[in-house]
mmCIF file of C-alpha atoms in Angstrom:
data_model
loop_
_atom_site.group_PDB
_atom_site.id
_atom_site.type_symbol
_atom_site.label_atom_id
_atom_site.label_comp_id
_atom_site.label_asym_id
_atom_site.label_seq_id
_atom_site.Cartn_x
_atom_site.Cartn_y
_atom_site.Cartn_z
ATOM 1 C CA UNK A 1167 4.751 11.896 15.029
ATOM 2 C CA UNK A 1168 7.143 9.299 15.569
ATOM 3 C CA UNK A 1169 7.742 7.346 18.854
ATOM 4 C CA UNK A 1170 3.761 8.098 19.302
ATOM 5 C CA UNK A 1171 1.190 6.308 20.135
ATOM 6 C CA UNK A 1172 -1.370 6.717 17.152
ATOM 7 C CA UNK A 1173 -1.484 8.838 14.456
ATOM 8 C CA UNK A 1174 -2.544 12.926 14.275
ATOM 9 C CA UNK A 1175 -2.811 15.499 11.513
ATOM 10 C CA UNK A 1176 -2.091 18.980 12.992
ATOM 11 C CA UNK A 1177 -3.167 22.302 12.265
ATOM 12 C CA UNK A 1178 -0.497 24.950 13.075
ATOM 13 C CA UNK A 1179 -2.039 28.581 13.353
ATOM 14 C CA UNK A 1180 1.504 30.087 13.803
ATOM 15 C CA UNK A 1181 5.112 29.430 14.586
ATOM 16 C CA UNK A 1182 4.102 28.880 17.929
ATOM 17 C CA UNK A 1183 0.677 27.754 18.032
ATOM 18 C CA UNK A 1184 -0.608 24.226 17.215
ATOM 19 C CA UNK A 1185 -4.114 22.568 17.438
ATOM 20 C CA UNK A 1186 -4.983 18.805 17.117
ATOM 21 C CA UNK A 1187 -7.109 18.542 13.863
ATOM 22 C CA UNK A 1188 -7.495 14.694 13.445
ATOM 23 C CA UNK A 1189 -6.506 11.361 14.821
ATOM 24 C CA UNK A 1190 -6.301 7.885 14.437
ATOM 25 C CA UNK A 1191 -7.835 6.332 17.128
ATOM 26 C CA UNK A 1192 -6.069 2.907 17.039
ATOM 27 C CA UNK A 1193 -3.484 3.563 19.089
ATOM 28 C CA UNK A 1194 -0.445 2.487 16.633
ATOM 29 C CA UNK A 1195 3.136 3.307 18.000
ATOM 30 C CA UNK A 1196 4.796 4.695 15.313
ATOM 31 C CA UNK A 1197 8.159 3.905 14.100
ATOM 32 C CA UNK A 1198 8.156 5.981 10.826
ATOM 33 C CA UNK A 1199 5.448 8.096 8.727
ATOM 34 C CA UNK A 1200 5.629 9.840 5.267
ATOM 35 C CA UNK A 1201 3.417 11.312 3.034
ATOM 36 C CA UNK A 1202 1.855 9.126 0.041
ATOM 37 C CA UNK A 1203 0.997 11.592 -3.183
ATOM 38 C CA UNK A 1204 -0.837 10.586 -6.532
ATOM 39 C CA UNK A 1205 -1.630 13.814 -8.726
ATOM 40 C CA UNK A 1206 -3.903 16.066 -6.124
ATOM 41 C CA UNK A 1207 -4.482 13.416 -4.056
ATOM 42 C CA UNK A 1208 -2.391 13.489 -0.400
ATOM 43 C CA UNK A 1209 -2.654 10.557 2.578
ATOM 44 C CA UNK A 1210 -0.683 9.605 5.437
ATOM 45 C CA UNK A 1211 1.760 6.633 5.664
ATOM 46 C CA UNK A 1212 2.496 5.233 9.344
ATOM 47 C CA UNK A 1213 4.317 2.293 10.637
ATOM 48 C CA UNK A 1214 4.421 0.753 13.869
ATOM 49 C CA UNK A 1215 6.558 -1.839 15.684
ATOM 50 C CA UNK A 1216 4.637 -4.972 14.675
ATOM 51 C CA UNK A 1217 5.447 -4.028 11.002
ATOM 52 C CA UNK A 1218 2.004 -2.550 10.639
ATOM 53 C CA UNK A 1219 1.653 0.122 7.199
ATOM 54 C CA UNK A 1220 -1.825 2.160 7.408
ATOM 55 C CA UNK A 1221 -2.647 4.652 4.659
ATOM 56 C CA UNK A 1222 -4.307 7.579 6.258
ATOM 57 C CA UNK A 1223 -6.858 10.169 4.888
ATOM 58 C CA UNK A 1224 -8.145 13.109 6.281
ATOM 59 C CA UNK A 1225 -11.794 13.732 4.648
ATOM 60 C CA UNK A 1226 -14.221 15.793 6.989
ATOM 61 C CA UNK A 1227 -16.653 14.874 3.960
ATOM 62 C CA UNK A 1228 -16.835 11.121 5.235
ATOM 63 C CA UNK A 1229 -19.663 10.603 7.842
ATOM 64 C CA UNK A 1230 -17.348 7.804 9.424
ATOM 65 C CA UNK A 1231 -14.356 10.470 10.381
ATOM 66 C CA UNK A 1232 -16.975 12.167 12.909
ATOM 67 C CA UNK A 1233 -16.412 15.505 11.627
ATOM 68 C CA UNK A 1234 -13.162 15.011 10.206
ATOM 69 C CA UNK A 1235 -12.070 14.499 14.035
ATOM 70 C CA UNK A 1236 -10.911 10.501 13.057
ATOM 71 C CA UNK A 1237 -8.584 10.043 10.350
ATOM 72 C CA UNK A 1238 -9.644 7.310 8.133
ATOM 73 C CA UNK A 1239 -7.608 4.290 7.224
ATOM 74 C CA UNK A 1240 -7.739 3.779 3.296
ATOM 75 C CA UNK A 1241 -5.286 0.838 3.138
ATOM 76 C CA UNK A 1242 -3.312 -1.216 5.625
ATOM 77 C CA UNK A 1243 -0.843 -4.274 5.382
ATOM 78 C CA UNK A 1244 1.801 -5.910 7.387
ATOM 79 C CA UNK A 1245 5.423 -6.525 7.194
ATOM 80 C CA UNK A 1246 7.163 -8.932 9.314
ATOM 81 C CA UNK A 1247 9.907 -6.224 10.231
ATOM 82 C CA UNK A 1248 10.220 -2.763 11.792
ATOM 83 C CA UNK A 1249 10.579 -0.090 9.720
ATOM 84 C CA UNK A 1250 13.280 2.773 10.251
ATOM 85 C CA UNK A 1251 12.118 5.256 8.459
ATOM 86 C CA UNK A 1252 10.062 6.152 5.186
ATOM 87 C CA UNK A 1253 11.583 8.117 1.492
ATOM 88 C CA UNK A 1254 9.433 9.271 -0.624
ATOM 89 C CA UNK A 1255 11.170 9.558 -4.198
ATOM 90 C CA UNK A 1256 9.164 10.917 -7.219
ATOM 91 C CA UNK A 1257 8.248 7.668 -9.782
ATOM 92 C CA UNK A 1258 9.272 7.945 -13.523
ATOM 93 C CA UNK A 1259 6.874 8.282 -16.002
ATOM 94 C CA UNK A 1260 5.916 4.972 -18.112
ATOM 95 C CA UNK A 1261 3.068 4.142 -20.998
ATOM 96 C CA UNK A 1262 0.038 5.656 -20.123
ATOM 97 C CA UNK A 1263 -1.149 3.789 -17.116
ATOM 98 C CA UNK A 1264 1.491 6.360 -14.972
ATOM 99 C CA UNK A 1265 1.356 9.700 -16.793
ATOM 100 C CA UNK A 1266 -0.051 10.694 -13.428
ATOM 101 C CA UNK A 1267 2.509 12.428 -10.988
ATOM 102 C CA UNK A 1268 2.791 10.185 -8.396
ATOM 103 C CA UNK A 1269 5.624 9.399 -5.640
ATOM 104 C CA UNK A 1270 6.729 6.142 -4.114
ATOM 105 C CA UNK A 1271 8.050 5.388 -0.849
ATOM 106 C CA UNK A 1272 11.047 3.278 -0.097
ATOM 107 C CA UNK A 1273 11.435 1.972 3.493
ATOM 108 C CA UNK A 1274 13.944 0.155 5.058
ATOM 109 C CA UNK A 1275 13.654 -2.512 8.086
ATOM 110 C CA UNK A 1276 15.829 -3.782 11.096
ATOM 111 C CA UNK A 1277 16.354 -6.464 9.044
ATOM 112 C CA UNK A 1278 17.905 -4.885 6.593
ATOM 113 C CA UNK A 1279 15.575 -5.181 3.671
ATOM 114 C CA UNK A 1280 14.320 -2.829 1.452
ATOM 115 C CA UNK A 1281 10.353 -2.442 -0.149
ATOM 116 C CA UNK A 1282 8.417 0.462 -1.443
ATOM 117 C CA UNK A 1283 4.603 1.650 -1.787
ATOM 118 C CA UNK A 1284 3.352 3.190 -4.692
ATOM 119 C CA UNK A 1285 -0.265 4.227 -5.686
ATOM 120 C CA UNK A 1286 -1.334 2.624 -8.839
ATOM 121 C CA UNK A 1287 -4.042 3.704 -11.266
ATOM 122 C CA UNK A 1288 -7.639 1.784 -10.271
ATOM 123 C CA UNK A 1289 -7.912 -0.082 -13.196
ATOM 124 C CA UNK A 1290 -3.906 -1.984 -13.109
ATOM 125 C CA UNK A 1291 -5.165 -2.024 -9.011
ATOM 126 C CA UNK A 1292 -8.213 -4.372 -10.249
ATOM 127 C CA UNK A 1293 -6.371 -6.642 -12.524
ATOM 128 C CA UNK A 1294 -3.335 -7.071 -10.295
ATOM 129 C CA UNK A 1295 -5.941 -8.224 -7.322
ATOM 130 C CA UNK A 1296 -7.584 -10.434 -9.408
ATOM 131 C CA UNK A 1297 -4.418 -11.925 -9.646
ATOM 132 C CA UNK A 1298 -3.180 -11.419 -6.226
ATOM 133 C CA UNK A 1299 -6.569 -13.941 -5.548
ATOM 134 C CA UNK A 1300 -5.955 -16.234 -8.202
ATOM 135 C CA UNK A 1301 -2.454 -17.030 -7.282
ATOM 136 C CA UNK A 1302 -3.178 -17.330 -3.383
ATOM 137 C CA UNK A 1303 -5.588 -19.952 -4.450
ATOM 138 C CA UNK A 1304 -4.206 -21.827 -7.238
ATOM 139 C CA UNK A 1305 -0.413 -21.785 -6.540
ATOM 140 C CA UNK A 1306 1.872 -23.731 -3.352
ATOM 141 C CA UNK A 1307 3.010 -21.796 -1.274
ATOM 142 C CA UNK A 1308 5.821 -22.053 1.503
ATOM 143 C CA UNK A 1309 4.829 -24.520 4.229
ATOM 144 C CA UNK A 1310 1.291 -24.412 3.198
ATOM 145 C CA UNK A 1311 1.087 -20.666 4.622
ATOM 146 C CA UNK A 1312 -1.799 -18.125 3.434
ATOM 147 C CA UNK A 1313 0.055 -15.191 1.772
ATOM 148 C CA UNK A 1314 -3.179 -12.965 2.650
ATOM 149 C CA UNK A 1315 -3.782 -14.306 6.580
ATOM 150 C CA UNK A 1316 -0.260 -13.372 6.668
ATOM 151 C CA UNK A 1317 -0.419 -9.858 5.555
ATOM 152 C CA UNK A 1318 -3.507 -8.785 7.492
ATOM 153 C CA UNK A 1319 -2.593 -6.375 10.338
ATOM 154 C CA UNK A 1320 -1.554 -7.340 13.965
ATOM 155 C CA UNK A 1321 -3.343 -5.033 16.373
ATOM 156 C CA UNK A 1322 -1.576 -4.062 19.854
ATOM 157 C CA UNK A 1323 -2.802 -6.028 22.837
ATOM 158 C CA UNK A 1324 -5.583 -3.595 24.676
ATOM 159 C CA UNK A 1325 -5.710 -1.542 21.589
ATOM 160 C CA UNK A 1326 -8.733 -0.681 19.560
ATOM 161 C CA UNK A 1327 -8.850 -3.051 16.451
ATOM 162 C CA UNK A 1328 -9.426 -1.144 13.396
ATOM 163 C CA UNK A 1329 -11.286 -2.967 10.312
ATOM 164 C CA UNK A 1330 -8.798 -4.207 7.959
ATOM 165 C CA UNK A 1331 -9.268 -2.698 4.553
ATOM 166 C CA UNK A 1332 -6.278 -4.391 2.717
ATOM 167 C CA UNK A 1333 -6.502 -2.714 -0.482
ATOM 168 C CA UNK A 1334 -2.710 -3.349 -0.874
ATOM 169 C CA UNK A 1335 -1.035 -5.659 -4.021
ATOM 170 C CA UNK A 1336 1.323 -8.132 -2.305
ATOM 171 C CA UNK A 1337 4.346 -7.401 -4.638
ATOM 172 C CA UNK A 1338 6.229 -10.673 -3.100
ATOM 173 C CA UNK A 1339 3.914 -12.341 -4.309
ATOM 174 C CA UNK A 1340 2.602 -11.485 -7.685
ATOM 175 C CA UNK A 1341 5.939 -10.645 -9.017
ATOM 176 C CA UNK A 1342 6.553 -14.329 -8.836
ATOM 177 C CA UNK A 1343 3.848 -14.055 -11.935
ATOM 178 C CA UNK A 1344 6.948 -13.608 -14.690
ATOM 179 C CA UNK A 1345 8.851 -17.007 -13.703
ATOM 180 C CA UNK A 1346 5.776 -19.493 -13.685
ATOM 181 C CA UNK A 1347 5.394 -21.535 -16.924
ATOM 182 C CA UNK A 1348 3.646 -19.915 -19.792
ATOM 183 C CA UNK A 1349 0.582 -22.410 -19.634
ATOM 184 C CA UNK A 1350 -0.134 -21.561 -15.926
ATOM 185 C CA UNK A 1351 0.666 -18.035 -16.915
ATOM 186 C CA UNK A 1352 -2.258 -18.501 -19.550
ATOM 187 C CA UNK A 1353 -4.806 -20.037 -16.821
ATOM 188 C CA UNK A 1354 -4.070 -17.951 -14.156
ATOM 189 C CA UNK A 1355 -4.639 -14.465 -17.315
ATOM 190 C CA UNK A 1356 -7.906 -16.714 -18.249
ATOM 191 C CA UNK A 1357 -9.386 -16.257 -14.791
ATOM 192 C CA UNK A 1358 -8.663 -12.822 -14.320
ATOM 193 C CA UNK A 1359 -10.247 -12.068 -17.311
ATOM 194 C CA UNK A 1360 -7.190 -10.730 -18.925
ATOM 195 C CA UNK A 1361 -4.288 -11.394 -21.100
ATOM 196 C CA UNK A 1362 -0.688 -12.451 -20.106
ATOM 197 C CA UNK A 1363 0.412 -9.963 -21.750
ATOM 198 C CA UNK A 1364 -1.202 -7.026 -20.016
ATOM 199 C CA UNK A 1365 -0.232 -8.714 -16.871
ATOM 200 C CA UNK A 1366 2.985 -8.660 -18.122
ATOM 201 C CA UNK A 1367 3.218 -5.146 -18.715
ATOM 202 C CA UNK A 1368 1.485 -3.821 -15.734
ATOM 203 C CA UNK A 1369 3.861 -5.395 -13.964
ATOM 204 C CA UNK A 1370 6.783 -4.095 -16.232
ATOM 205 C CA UNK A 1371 5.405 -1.046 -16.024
ATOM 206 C CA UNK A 1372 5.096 -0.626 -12.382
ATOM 207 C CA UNK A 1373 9.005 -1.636 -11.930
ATOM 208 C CA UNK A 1374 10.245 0.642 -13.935
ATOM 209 C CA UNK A 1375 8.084 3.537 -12.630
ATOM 210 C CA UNK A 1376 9.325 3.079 -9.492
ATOM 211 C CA UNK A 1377 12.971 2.812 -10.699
ATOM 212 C CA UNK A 1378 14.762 5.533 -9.256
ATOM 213 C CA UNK A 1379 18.791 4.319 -9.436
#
């Protein structure tokens, strides 16, 4: 629920009747949720106001959720801005990497920016962190700052800190990938194991799956 503090997955028995099934237990006051679909697969997106993301799961099966009584947190990542509100927007189908149904959402900030989050397919999630790493280690970055210290989450003062679990590409920061010069293109490939080209076209891909305009 929005304007909450933390995040719940309710059961309702009728049109009148409603039970608490699950809940996040870290206390996040949420700004904006949406769903977050790939093929049969269903989790929870929240925001909070210090421009927390957490992808939520509801999996009774997982001895950690107590039941199924603690919703578990798959992915998180932070964002320097508030976000207003969440759209999730069916992605296009491109090459065979995204023949899966899948659905992006777009969010927009008090800032006034615009970003998305889309679920990608394991294997393009393994070569794009290897790259993720290689970059935050081999390239300069802005005023010397750590692109992954700064995207860990900010817990609330007197709140229960969660364990981070990341598992979320910095786009910022790989899609700088394209504009470097082709023999640091070729190093960076090199120690991900990879080519530049299927670099490339992951991240081609991923653009135009989640072009929607």
């Amino acid at each position: 629920p929005t304007g909450s503090t933390g995040s719940s997955f309710s059961l309702f028995l009728s049109t009148l009747l409603q039970a608490m099934y699950s809940k996040d237990p870290c206390g996040m006051v949420i700004t904006a949720t949406e769903f977050i679909t790939a093929q049969r697969s269903l989790g929870f997106l929240a925001a909070d106001v210090d421009g927390n993301i957490k992808v939520l799961d509801f999996d009774p099966r997982d001895s950690s959720s107590e039941g199924g009584s603690r919703l578990m947190v798959r992915a998180d990542f932070h964002q320097p801005d508030v976000i207003n509100q969440f759209v999730r927007c069916r992605m296009q189908t491109v090459g065979r990497g995204l023949e899966l149904k899948r659905c992006a959402s777009y969010f927009g900030t008090s800032s006034g920016s615009v970003g998305f989050i889309a679920p990608i397919t394991r294997t393009m999630h393994d070569r794009l962190h290897l790259l993720e790493i290689q970059m935050i280690a081999w390239l300069d970055h802005s005023a010397g700052l750590n692109p992954a210290a700064f995207r860990h989450v900010v817990p609330r003062r007197g709140a229960v800190a969660d364990q981070p679990r990341g598992n979320v590409i910095d786009g910022d920061l790989i899609y700088l990938y394209p504009a470097l010069p082709l023999q640091q293109k070729l190093a960076l490939a090199q120690l991900c194991e990879t080519t530049e080209q299927q670099l490339t076209r992951d991240l081609l891909e991923m653009q135009l799956a989640a072009n929607i305009f």
